[in-house]
Structure formats: structure tokens, C-alpha cells
CSV table of C-alpha atoms in Angstrom, one decimal:
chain,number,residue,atom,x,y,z
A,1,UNK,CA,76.8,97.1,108.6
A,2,UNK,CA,78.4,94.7,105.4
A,3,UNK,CA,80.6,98.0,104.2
A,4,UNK,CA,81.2,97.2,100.4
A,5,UNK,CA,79.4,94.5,98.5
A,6,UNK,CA,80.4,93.4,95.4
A,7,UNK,CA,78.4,90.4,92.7
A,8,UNK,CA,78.9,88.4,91.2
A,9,UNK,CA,82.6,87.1,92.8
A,10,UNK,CA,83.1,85.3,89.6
A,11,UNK,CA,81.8,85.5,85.9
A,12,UNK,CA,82.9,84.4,82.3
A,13,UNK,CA,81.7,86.1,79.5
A,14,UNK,CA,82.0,85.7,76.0
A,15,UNK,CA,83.5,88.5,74.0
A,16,UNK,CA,80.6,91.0,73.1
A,17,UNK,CA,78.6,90.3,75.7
A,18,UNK,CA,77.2,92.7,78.0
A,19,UNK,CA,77.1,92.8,81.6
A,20,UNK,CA,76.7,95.1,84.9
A,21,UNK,CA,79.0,94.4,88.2
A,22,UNK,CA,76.9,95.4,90.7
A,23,UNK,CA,78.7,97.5,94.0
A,24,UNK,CA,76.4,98.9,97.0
A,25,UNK,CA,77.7,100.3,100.2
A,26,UNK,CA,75.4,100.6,103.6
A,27,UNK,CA,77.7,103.3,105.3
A,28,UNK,CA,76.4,106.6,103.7
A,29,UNK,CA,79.6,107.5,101.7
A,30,UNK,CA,79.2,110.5,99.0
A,31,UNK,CA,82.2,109.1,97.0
A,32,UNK,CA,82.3,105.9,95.3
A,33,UNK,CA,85.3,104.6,92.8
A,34,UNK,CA,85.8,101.9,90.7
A,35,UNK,CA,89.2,100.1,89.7
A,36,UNK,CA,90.5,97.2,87.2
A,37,UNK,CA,93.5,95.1,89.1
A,38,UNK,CA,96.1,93.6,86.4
A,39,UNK,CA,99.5,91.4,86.8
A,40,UNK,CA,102.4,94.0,87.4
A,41,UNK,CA,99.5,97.1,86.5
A,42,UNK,CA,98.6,97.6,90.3
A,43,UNK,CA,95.2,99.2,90.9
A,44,UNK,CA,93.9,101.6,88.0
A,45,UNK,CA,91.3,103.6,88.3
A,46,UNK,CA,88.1,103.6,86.2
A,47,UNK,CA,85.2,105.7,86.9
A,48,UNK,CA,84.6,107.6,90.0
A,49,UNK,CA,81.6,109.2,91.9
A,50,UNK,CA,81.4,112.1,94.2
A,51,UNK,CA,77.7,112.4,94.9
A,52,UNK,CA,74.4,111.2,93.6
A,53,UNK,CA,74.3,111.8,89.7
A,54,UNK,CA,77.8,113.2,89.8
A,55,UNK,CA,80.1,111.0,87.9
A,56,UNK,CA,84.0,111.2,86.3
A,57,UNK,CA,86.3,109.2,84.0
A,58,UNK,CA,89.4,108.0,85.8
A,59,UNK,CA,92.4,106.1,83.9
A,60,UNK,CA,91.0,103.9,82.0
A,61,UNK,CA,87.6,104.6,81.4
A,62,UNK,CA,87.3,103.0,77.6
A,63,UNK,CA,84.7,100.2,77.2
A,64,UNK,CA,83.0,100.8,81.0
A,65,UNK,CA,80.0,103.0,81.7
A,66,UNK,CA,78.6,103.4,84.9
A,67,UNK,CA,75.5,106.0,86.6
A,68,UNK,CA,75.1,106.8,90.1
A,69,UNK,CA,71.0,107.1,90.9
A,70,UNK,CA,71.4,106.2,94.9
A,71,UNK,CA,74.3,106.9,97.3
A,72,UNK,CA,74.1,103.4,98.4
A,73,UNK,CA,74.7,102.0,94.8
A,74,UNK,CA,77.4,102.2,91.8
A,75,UNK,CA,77.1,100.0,89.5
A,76,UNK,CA,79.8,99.4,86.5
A,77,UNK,CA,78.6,98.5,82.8
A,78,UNK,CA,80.5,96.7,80.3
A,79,UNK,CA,78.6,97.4,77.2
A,80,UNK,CA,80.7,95.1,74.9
A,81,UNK,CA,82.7,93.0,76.9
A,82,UNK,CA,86.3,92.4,74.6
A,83,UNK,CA,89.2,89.8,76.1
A,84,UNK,CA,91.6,92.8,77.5
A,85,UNK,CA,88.9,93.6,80.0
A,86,UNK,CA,89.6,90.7,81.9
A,87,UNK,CA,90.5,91.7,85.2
A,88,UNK,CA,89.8,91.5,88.7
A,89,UNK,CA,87.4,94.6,89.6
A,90,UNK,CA,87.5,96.9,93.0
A,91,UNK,CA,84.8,99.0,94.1
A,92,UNK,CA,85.5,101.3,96.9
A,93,UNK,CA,83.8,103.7,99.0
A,94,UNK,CA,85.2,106.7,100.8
A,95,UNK,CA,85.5,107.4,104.6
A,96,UNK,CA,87.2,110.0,106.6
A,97,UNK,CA,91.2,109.3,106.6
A,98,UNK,CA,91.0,105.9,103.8
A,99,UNK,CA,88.8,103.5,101.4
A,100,UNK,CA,86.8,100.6,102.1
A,101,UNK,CA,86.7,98.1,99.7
A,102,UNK,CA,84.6,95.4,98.5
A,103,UNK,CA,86.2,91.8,97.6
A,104,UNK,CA,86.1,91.8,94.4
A,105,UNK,CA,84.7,90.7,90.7
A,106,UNK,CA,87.3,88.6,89.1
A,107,UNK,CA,85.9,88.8,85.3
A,108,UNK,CA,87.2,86.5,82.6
A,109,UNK,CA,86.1,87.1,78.8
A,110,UNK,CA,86.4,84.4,76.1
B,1,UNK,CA,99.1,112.1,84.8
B,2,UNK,CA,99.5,111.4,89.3
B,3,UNK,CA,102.3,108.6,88.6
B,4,UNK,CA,103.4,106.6,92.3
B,5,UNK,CA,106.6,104.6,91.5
B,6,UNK,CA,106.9,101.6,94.3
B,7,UNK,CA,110.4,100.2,95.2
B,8,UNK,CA,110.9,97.0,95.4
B,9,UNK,CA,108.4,95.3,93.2
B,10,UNK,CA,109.0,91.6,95.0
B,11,UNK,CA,110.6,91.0,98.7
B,12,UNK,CA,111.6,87.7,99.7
B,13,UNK,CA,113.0,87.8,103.5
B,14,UNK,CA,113.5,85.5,106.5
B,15,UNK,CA,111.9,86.0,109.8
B,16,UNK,CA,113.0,88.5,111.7
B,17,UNK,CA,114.6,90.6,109.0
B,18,UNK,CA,113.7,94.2,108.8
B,19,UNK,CA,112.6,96.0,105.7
B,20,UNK,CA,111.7,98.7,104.2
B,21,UNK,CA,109.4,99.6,101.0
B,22,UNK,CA,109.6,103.2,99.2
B,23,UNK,CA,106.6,105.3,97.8
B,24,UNK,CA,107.8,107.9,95.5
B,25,UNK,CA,106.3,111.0,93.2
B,26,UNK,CA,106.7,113.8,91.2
B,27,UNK,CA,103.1,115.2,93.1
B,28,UNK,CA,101.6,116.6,95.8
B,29,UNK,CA,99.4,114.5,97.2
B,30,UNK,CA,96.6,115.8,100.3
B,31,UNK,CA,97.1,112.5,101.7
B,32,UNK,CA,99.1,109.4,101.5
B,33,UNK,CA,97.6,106.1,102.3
B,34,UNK,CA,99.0,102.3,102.9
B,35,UNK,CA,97.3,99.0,101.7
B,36,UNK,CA,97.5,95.7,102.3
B,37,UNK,CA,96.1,93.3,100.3
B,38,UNK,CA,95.4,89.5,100.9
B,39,UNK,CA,94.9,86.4,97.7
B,40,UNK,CA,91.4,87.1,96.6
B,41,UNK,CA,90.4,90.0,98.5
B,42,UNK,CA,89.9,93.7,98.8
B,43,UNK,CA,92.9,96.4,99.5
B,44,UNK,CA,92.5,97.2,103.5
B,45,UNK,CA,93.6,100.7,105.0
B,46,UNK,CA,96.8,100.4,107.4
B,47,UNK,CA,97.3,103.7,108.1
B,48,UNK,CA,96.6,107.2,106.5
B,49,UNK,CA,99.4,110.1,106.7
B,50,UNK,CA,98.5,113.9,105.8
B,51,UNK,CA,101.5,115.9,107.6
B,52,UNK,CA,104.7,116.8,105.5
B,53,UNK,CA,107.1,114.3,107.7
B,54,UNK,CA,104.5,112.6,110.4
B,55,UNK,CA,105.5,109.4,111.2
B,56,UNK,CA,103.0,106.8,112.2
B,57,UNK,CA,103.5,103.7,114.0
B,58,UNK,CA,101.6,100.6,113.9
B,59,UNK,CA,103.1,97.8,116.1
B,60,UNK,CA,106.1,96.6,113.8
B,61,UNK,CA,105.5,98.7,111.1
B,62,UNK,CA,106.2,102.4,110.9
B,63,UNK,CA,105.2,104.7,108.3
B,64,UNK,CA,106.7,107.8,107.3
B,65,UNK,CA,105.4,110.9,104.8
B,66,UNK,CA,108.0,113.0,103.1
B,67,UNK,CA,108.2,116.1,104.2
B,68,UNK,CA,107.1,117.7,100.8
B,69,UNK,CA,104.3,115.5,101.1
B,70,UNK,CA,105.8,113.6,97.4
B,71,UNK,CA,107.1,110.2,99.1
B,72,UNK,CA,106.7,108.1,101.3
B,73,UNK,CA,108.0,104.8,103.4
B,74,UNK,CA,106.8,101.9,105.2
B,75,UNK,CA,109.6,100.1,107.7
B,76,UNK,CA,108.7,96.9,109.1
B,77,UNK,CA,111.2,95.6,111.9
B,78,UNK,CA,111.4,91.7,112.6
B,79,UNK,CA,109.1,90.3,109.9
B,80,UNK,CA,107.1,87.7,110.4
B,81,UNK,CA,105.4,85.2,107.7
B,82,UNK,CA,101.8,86.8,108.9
B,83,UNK,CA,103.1,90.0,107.3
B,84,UNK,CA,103.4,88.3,104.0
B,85,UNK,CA,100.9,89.4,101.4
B,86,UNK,CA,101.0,92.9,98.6
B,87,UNK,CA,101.7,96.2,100.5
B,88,UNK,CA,100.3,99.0,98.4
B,89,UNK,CA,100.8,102.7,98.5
B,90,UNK,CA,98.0,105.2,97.5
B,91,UNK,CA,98.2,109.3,96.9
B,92,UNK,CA,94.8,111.1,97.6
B,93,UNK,CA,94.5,113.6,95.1
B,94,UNK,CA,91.2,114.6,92.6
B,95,UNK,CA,91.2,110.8,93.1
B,96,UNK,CA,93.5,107.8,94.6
B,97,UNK,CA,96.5,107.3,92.7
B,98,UNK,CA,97.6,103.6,93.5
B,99,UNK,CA,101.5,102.7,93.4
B,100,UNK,CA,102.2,98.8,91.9
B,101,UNK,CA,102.7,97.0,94.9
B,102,UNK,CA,105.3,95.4,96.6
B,103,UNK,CA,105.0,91.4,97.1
B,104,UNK,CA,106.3,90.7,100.3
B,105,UNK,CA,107.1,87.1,101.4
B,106,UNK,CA,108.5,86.0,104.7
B,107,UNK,CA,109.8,82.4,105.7
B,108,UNK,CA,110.4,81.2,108.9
């Protein structure tokens, strides 16, 4: 049981790139969030999943798509990746009474 | 717009001081939920509190919910430097609604 897995840890991208941060979760949760961590911001929320093909916007959805095909997996899309996207990026699953969350994606673009 | 307003941003205490870190809204929230968070990793669950004024303890630290269910408060009695590290508060609504975090550094 690994709970929340998050990849890369690390990555630098140059402005306009495009990536995918990849999130899975072994532990059968419906829901499923994503959130952007910034100095003095706290945790923000992003997109959000309740289900197999169900997805939401959260706070700051702008510049991020993301699809949910499996339970197990969510991933997050930067189509255009543009420097105030840097951030360190939280996926999180929900179990009964709190979240679990992965370690992390701390993404820098250049 | 959920907004969580988290008193006091930064803590700097000595061991064996006691403390204590405020989660307040304007909202309802089904749930209220404490983080804590360590250098380079993932938010971790401390406790979760659902009743208007339940209190929750956890060894030194003790955890209140408002009675409207709106606000919240963590205590922690005789701090230790293990306990340094960002305490976060989260409100369960549609989604979780996290507060800004209070940096909390102890010193022996």
C-alpha cells in the first residue's frame, strides 16, 4: 500500500513547454484533488475529482487541465507552462475523516 | 469564495512554552481538519473535528471546533523542538479550503 504517488519530485521547464505531473493512488479513493503550494499563498486548490470521468475547476484552475479515466490515477497537464506556474504541486486523495497526500512536484519554469 | 484566515502567520517559542494557533471563517464548514507539514513533503492529517465545540486531544496538542462549526484552535502545551514544522488548518466543504499556515519554531 504506497498511498499517494507523485513524479517526477523535481523538473525544470522552459516557458511554453508542456508537461503532465503524474499522481496515482492504490487505496480505492472516489475523490482525488490537486493543489499549487506558494510562499505566504498556503495550499490552493486547482482541479478536483469526485469519481471516474467526473472532474471540477477549483481556485485556480487557469493554465492546468487535467482527466480522470481510472480511480487509481489523476494526472495534471500544463499545456503551456509560463514562469508564475512555478510551484510546488500536491495531489491528494480522500479517505473517511482527512486527505492523504503525495510528496510533492516541486516545478520550476525558465 | 470559502476564505480560512490563520493567526499567527510565524511562531518562534522556547521549549516548554505553550501556544496556541487560531483557525477562523465567515463559513460553515462539514468538517474541520489539522495539518502538519514537514520541509519537502506532503501535508499529514493530525486530527479531523466534525461536532460544533468537540474537542480532541492528541498527546500535547488539543484541538478545539467552534461551536458554529466557523473556527477553530489548536493548543499545544510544553512545546518541544520536534513540534517545529507548518501547522495547517483545512475546512471540508464542496472541497478543502486550506488556511495559510502557521510556521512554528521551537528552541531548546
Amino acid at each position: 500500500n504506497a498511498g499517494v504517488t507523485q513524479t517526477p519530485k523535481f523538473q525544470v521547464l522552459k516557458t511554453g513547454q508542456s508537461m503532465t505531473l503524474q499522481c496515482a493512488q492504490d487505496m480505492n479513493h472516489e475523490y482525488m484533488s490537486w493543489y499549487r503550494q506558494d510562499p505566504g499563498m498556503g495550499l490552493r486548490l486547482i482541479h478536483y475529482s469526485v469519481g471516474a470521468g467526473i472532474t471540477d475547476q477549483g481556485e485556480v484552475p487557469n493554465g492546468y487541465n487535467v482527466s480522470r479515466s481510472t480511480t487509481e490515477d489523476f494526472p495534471l497537464r500544463l499545456l503551456s507552462a509560463a514562469p508564475s506556474q512555478t510551484s510546488v504541486y500536491f495531489c491528494a486523495s480522500r479517505r473517511q475523516g482527512g486527505y492523504t497526500f503525495g510528496s510533492g512536484t516541486r516545478l520550476t519554469v525558465v | 469564495t470559502q476564505l480560512l484566515e490563520q493567526s499567527p502567520q510565524f511562531l518562534s517559542i522556547q521549549e516548554g512554552e505553550n501556544l496556541t494557533v487560531y483557525c477562523n471563517s465567515s463559513s460553515v464548514f462539514s468538517s474541520l481538519q489539522w495539518y502538519r507539514q514537514e520541509p519537502g513533503e506532503g501535508p499529514v492529517l493530525l486530527v479531523t473535528v466534525v461536532t460544533g465545540g468537540e474537542v480532541k486531544k492528541l498527546k500535547r496538542l488539543t484541538f478545539q471546533f467552534g461551536d458554529a462549526r466557523k473556527d477553530s484552535s489548536l493548543h499545544i502545551t510544553a512545546a518541544q523542538p520536534g513540534d517545529t514544522g507548518l501547522y495547517l488548518c483545512a475546512g471540508e466543504g464542496t472541497a478543502l479550503i486550506f488556511g495559510k499556515g502557521t510556521t512554528l519554531s521551537v528552541s531548546s
